[in-house]
Short mmCIF file of C-alpha atoms in Angstrom, two decimals:
data_model
loop_
_atom_site.label_atom_id
_atom_site.label_comp_id
_atom_site.label_asym_id
_atom_site.label_seq_id
_atom_site.Cartn_x
_atom_site.Cartn_y
_atom_site.Cartn_z
CA MET A 1 129.69 82.67 120.03
CA ALA A 2 128.82 79.50 122.13
CA SER A 3 129.51 76.02 120.61
CA PRO A 4 126.30 74.32 119.73
CA SER A 5 127.47 71.08 121.43
CA PRO A 6 131.00 69.86 122.50
CA PRO A 7 132.99 67.90 119.90
CA PRO A 8 134.07 64.33 120.65
CA ILE A 9 137.19 63.76 122.79
CA PHE A 10 139.98 62.41 120.82
CA ASP A 11 142.76 60.13 122.12
CA ASN A 12 146.34 61.40 121.77
CA LEU A 13 148.28 59.61 118.90
CA PRO A 14 151.71 58.49 119.80
CA GLY A 15 154.31 61.16 118.66
CA TYR A 16 151.49 63.53 117.54
CA SER A 17 151.14 67.12 118.57
CA PHE A 18 148.70 69.69 117.22
CA PRO A 19 150.35 72.58 115.36
CA SER A 20 149.35 75.91 116.81
CA HIS A 21 152.46 78.07 116.24
CA ARG A 22 150.84 80.29 113.75
CA LEU A 23 147.41 80.30 115.42
CA HIS A 24 146.46 83.78 116.54
CA ARG A 25 145.24 83.40 120.10
CA ALA A 26 144.08 86.95 120.48
CA LEU A 27 141.24 88.34 118.36
CA ARG A 28 142.06 91.64 116.86
CA ASP A 29 138.53 92.90 116.40
CA PRO A 30 136.19 91.89 119.11
CA ALA A 31 133.13 92.67 116.98
CA LYS A 32 134.13 89.71 114.56
CA GLU A 33 133.76 85.92 114.90
CA PRO A 34 137.06 83.97 114.99
CA LEU A 35 137.52 81.50 112.12
CA VAL A 36 139.86 78.69 111.20
CA LEU A 37 139.95 77.34 107.60
CA VAL A 38 140.67 73.69 107.06
CA ALA A 39 141.49 72.16 103.53
CA CYS A 40 141.45 68.44 103.44
CA GLY A 41 142.90 66.67 100.41
CA SER A 42 145.41 64.40 98.87
CA PHE A 43 148.00 67.23 98.10
CA SER A 44 149.94 64.72 95.98
CA PRO A 45 151.64 67.04 95.25
CA ILE A 46 150.61 70.40 96.73
CA THR A 47 150.25 73.15 94.09
CA TYR A 48 150.11 76.88 94.09
CA LEU A 49 146.34 76.62 93.57
CA HIS A 50 145.97 74.77 96.90
CA LEU A 51 147.78 77.64 98.46
CA ARG A 52 145.91 80.22 96.39
CA MET A 53 142.62 78.96 97.68
CA PHE A 54 143.45 80.08 101.21
CA GLU A 55 144.39 83.73 99.85
CA MET A 56 141.10 83.89 97.89
CA ALA A 57 139.10 82.76 100.99
CA LYS A 58 140.95 85.43 102.96
CA ASP A 59 139.91 88.25 100.56
CA TYR A 60 136.39 86.95 100.48
CA ILE A 61 136.14 86.82 104.21
CA ARG A 62 137.57 90.33 104.74
CA HIS A 63 135.14 91.94 102.13
CA ASN A 64 131.97 89.83 102.64
CA THR A 65 131.72 88.34 106.20
CA ASN A 66 131.98 89.16 109.67
CA PHE A 67 134.71 86.55 110.42
CA GLU A 68 138.22 87.13 111.35
CA ILE A 69 140.71 84.43 110.24
CA VAL A 70 142.77 83.25 113.23
CA GLY A 71 144.46 80.23 111.34
CA GLY A 72 144.52 78.10 108.33
CA TYR A 73 145.40 74.32 108.01
CA LEU A 74 146.27 71.78 105.46
CA SER A 75 145.10 68.35 106.41
CA PRO A 76 146.51 65.65 104.00
CA VAL A 77 144.35 62.47 103.86
CA SER A 78 145.52 59.05 105.12
CA ASP A 79 147.19 56.58 102.92
CA GLN A 80 144.17 54.39 103.48
CA TYR A 81 142.30 56.85 101.12
CA LYS A 82 143.66 54.59 98.27
CA LYS A 83 143.39 57.35 95.67
CA PRO A 84 145.34 56.85 92.40
CA GLY A 85 148.58 58.89 92.48
CA LEU A 86 148.52 59.04 96.27
CA LEU A 87 152.08 59.28 97.51
CA ALA A 88 152.94 58.02 101.00
CA ALA A 89 151.79 60.29 103.71
CA HIS A 90 155.24 61.08 105.04
CA HIS A 91 156.27 62.59 101.65
CA ARG A 92 152.99 64.60 101.27
CA ILE A 93 153.24 65.92 104.85
CA ALA A 94 156.83 66.94 104.16
CA MET A 95 155.77 68.79 100.81
CA CYS A 96 152.91 70.52 102.54
CA THR A 97 155.09 71.68 105.41
CA LEU A 98 157.71 73.02 102.93
CA ALA A 99 154.97 74.97 101.11
CA ALA A 100 153.29 76.37 104.27
CA GLU A 101 156.47 77.23 106.08
CA GLN A 102 158.32 78.83 103.20
CA THR A 103 155.58 80.52 101.21
CA SER A 104 153.11 81.58 103.81
CA ASN A 105 152.97 83.35 107.27
CA TRP A 106 149.78 82.05 108.45
CA LEU A 107 149.16 78.41 107.10
CA MET A 108 149.97 75.17 109.05
CA VAL A 109 150.05 71.52 108.29
CA ASP A 110 148.29 69.08 110.56
CA SER A 111 149.43 65.48 110.20
CA TRP A 112 146.57 63.87 112.43
CA GLU A 113 144.50 62.74 109.52
CA ALA A 114 147.32 61.44 107.56
CA ILE A 115 149.13 59.35 110.13
CA GLN A 116 146.22 56.99 110.78
CA ASP A 117 143.31 55.13 109.24
CA TYR A 118 140.93 56.88 106.88
CA GLN A 119 138.77 59.50 108.77
CA ARG A 120 135.54 60.98 107.45
CA THR A 121 135.63 64.87 106.78
CA ALA A 122 133.20 65.39 109.47
CA VAL A 123 135.29 63.66 112.03
CA VAL A 124 138.53 65.71 110.89
CA LEU A 125 136.60 68.85 111.45
CA ASP A 126 135.42 67.64 114.88
CA HIS A 127 139.25 66.96 115.71
CA PHE A 128 140.09 70.72 114.83
CA ASP A 129 137.20 71.78 116.94
CA TYR A 130 138.36 69.73 119.86
CA GLU A 131 142.06 70.87 119.65
CA ILE A 132 141.46 74.55 119.16
CA ASN A 133 138.28 75.07 121.35
CA THR A 134 138.47 72.34 123.95
CA LYS A 135 142.22 71.85 124.43
CA LEU A 136 143.58 75.34 123.67
CA GLY A 137 140.38 77.18 124.91
CA GLY A 138 139.61 79.07 121.69
CA VAL A 139 140.96 82.68 121.51
CA THR A 140 140.62 85.65 123.66
CA THR A 141 139.68 89.38 123.08
CA ALA A 142 141.88 92.21 124.18
CA ASP A 143 139.91 92.42 127.41
CA GLY A 144 140.29 88.67 128.19
CA GLU A 145 137.01 87.40 127.03
CA GLN A 146 137.12 83.79 125.68
CA ARG A 147 135.72 83.19 122.35
CA HIS A 148 134.80 79.92 120.54
CA VAL A 149 136.51 79.58 117.14
CA ARG A 150 134.43 78.69 114.06
CA ILE A 151 135.92 75.80 112.01
CA MET A 152 135.12 75.88 108.28
CA LEU A 153 136.00 73.55 105.42
CA LEU A 154 137.75 75.13 102.39
CA ALA A 155 137.48 73.06 99.22
CA GLY A 156 137.14 73.23 95.44
CA SER A 157 133.92 73.21 93.68
CA ASP A 158 134.28 69.50 92.82
CA LEU A 159 133.52 68.80 96.55
CA ILE A 160 130.29 70.62 96.53
CA ALA A 161 129.24 68.86 93.34
CA THR A 162 129.77 65.40 95.00
CA MET A 163 127.71 66.60 97.98
CA SER A 164 124.76 67.27 95.80
CA GLU A 165 124.84 63.82 94.34
CA PRO A 166 122.49 61.32 96.03
CA GLY A 167 124.27 58.58 98.03
CA VAL A 168 127.72 59.88 97.91
CA TRP A 169 127.59 61.60 101.36
CA THR A 170 125.44 60.46 104.17
CA ASP A 171 122.71 62.99 105.34
CA ARG A 172 124.25 62.83 108.85
CA ASP A 173 127.64 63.90 107.46
CA LEU A 174 126.16 66.64 105.28
CA GLU A 175 124.27 67.89 108.29
CA HIS A 176 127.40 67.84 110.48
CA ILE A 177 129.78 69.45 107.84
CA LEU A 178 127.31 71.99 106.30
CA GLY A 179 125.08 72.52 109.30
CA ARG A 180 127.52 72.61 112.15
CA TYR A 181 130.64 73.94 110.44
CA GLY A 182 130.04 75.25 106.87
CA VAL A 183 132.18 75.46 103.88
CA MET A 184 133.92 77.87 101.63
CA ILE A 185 133.97 76.63 98.00
CA ILE A 186 136.44 77.94 95.45
CA GLU A 187 134.99 78.00 91.96
CA ARG A 188 136.94 75.85 89.43
CA ALA A 189 137.17 76.86 85.73
CA GLY A 190 134.21 75.66 83.70
CA ALA A 191 132.13 74.61 86.71
CA ASP A 192 128.53 75.67 87.19
CA MET A 193 127.69 75.43 90.95
CA THR A 194 124.22 76.77 90.78
CA GLN A 195 122.41 73.41 90.48
CA ALA A 196 124.61 71.82 93.17
CA ILE A 197 124.09 74.57 95.64
CA ASP A 198 120.44 74.65 94.95
CA SER A 199 120.15 70.97 95.98
CA LEU A 200 121.83 71.91 99.27
CA ALA A 201 119.59 74.84 99.82
CA ARG A 202 118.77 74.15 103.56
CA TRP A 203 122.45 74.84 104.36
CA ARG A 204 122.86 77.71 102.00
CA HIS A 205 123.59 80.13 104.71
CA ASN A 206 126.69 78.08 105.63
CA ILE A 207 127.96 77.57 101.97
CA HIS A 208 130.15 80.46 100.73
CA LEU A 209 130.92 80.43 96.99
CA ILE A 210 134.08 82.22 96.01
CA HIS A 211 134.70 83.03 92.41
CA GLN A 212 138.14 82.96 90.92
CA LEU A 213 139.03 86.44 89.53
CA ILE A 214 142.10 84.86 87.84
CA GLN A 215 141.46 81.46 86.60
CA ASN A 216 143.78 78.80 87.69
CA ASP A 217 143.36 75.00 86.59
CA VAL A 218 146.56 73.65 87.83
CA SER A 219 145.90 70.26 89.30
CA SER A 220 147.92 67.59 91.13
CA THR A 221 146.94 65.08 88.39
CA LYS A 222 148.32 67.29 85.65
CA VAL A 223 151.54 67.88 87.61
CA ARG A 224 151.96 64.15 88.04
CA LEU A 225 151.48 63.56 84.33
CA PHE A 226 154.11 66.20 83.69
CA LEU A 227 156.51 64.47 86.16
CA ARG A 228 156.00 60.96 84.70
CA ARG A 229 156.91 62.48 81.27
CA GLY A 230 159.93 64.18 82.63
CA LEU A 231 158.57 67.74 81.98
CA SER A 232 159.38 70.64 84.24
CA VAL A 233 156.76 71.61 86.87
CA ARG A 234 158.72 74.56 88.13
CA TYR A 235 156.41 77.62 88.77
CA LEU A 236 153.43 75.32 88.99
CA LEU A 237 154.50 74.31 92.57
CA PRO A 238 156.46 76.14 95.26
CA SER A 239 160.22 75.88 94.54
CA PRO A 240 160.88 74.00 97.76
CA VAL A 241 158.33 71.43 96.74
CA VAL A 242 159.83 71.04 93.38
CA ASP A 243 163.25 70.68 94.96
CA TYR A 244 162.01 67.96 97.33
CA ILE A 245 160.37 65.96 94.46
CA GLU A 246 163.47 66.04 92.37
CA GLU A 247 165.77 65.07 95.36
CA ASN A 248 163.57 62.19 96.20
CA GLY A 249 162.79 61.05 92.55
CA LEU A 250 159.07 61.18 93.31
CA TYR A 251 156.30 60.46 90.74
CA THR A 252 158.48 58.86 88.24
CA ASP A 253 159.43 55.17 87.69
CA ASP A 254 162.73 56.09 86.27
CA GLY A 255 164.43 57.52 89.42
CA PRO A 256 165.19 61.31 89.66
CA ILE A 257 163.29 63.62 87.36
CA SER A 258 165.08 64.18 83.96
CA ALA A 259 166.05 67.66 82.68
CA ALA A 260 163.17 69.50 80.88
CA ALA A 261 164.93 69.11 77.61
CA ILE A 262 165.15 65.26 77.87
CA GLY A 263 161.73 65.19 79.25
CA ALA A 264 160.31 66.98 76.34
CA ALA A 265 161.95 64.57 73.82
CA ILE A 266 160.41 61.68 75.79
CA ALA A 267 157.00 63.31 75.70
CA GLU A 268 157.26 63.95 71.93
CA LYS A 269 158.40 60.30 71.37
CA GLU A 270 155.34 59.02 73.35
CA LYS A 271 153.03 61.32 71.37
CA ARG A 272 154.39 59.86 68.02
CA GLU A 273 154.08 56.36 69.25
CA LYS A 274 150.53 57.03 70.46
CA ASP A 275 149.55 58.60 67.26
CA ARG A 276 151.14 55.62 65.37
CA ASP A 277 149.38 53.07 67.56
CA GLY A 278 146.10 55.02 67.16
CA SER A 279 146.39 54.77 63.48
CA SER A 280 147.23 51.09 63.64
CA ARG A 281 144.18 50.37 65.84
CA GLU A 282 141.96 52.11 63.32
CA ARG A 283 143.24 49.83 60.63
CA HIS A 284 142.98 46.74 62.68
CA MET A 285 140.33 47.56 65.28
CA TRP A 286 138.57 44.16 64.87
CA SER A 287 141.80 42.36 66.15
CA THR A 288 143.33 44.85 68.52
CA PRO A 289 141.86 45.37 72.01
CA SER A 290 141.58 48.96 73.28
CA SER A 291 143.98 50.18 75.88
#
């Protein structure tokens, strides 16, 4: 498949090199179109659901499309994204790398987006297109034919919901992301994507909706809340990531994470205080400002 137009040329960042150690450079089935999945996100911290998204996409692709996956990438956002709970990029890159390298045999972490100013998703996808198809030359078939690799965004259903809201994304970026590249959307528990996808109907052929057969609503936000309360997050995140968080005392203002038993006591105390404060506010709501 020929590229519709060449992606922009990107300057080399000091100390940066594109990870390709797990990129399959040879297409196994010449009848299929090579595909690389890219997930952009905060990953603060990375959870099993982030990793599970790639596996669900792999199953969907194998059973419902003519693509062949040749690589998968996690692309943490820049610190300039300024999202609440966003840990410094070097920590997020380290946690993603631990998760990818120690729990998967095909995922990679690309630091390009994280180590510079904020980059639009459309530009990030252009970067992958440039690195894989322009610099590396795509992939080859068994008989030596070069093939252009399709780059596609992998995201949760909250992304497609924002894309359907007027004014959130520019028409130019929507056309670039959904028209040129396409997206695989993982359904989130309780989300109805019908209306959102209907509003993006002209790109429907490039939007793949993947249903969760086993619902998982673990989120980084919930994990951070657990950590702030000193509660265990083991088995919500890959073990190497949990170890890294504990060793570096991340997501807590009180240094290293407390033991689960201590954390549970703290959380229970907070709940009692919140309930007591709530009762007090109900009695004196005319004199006590809301929190």
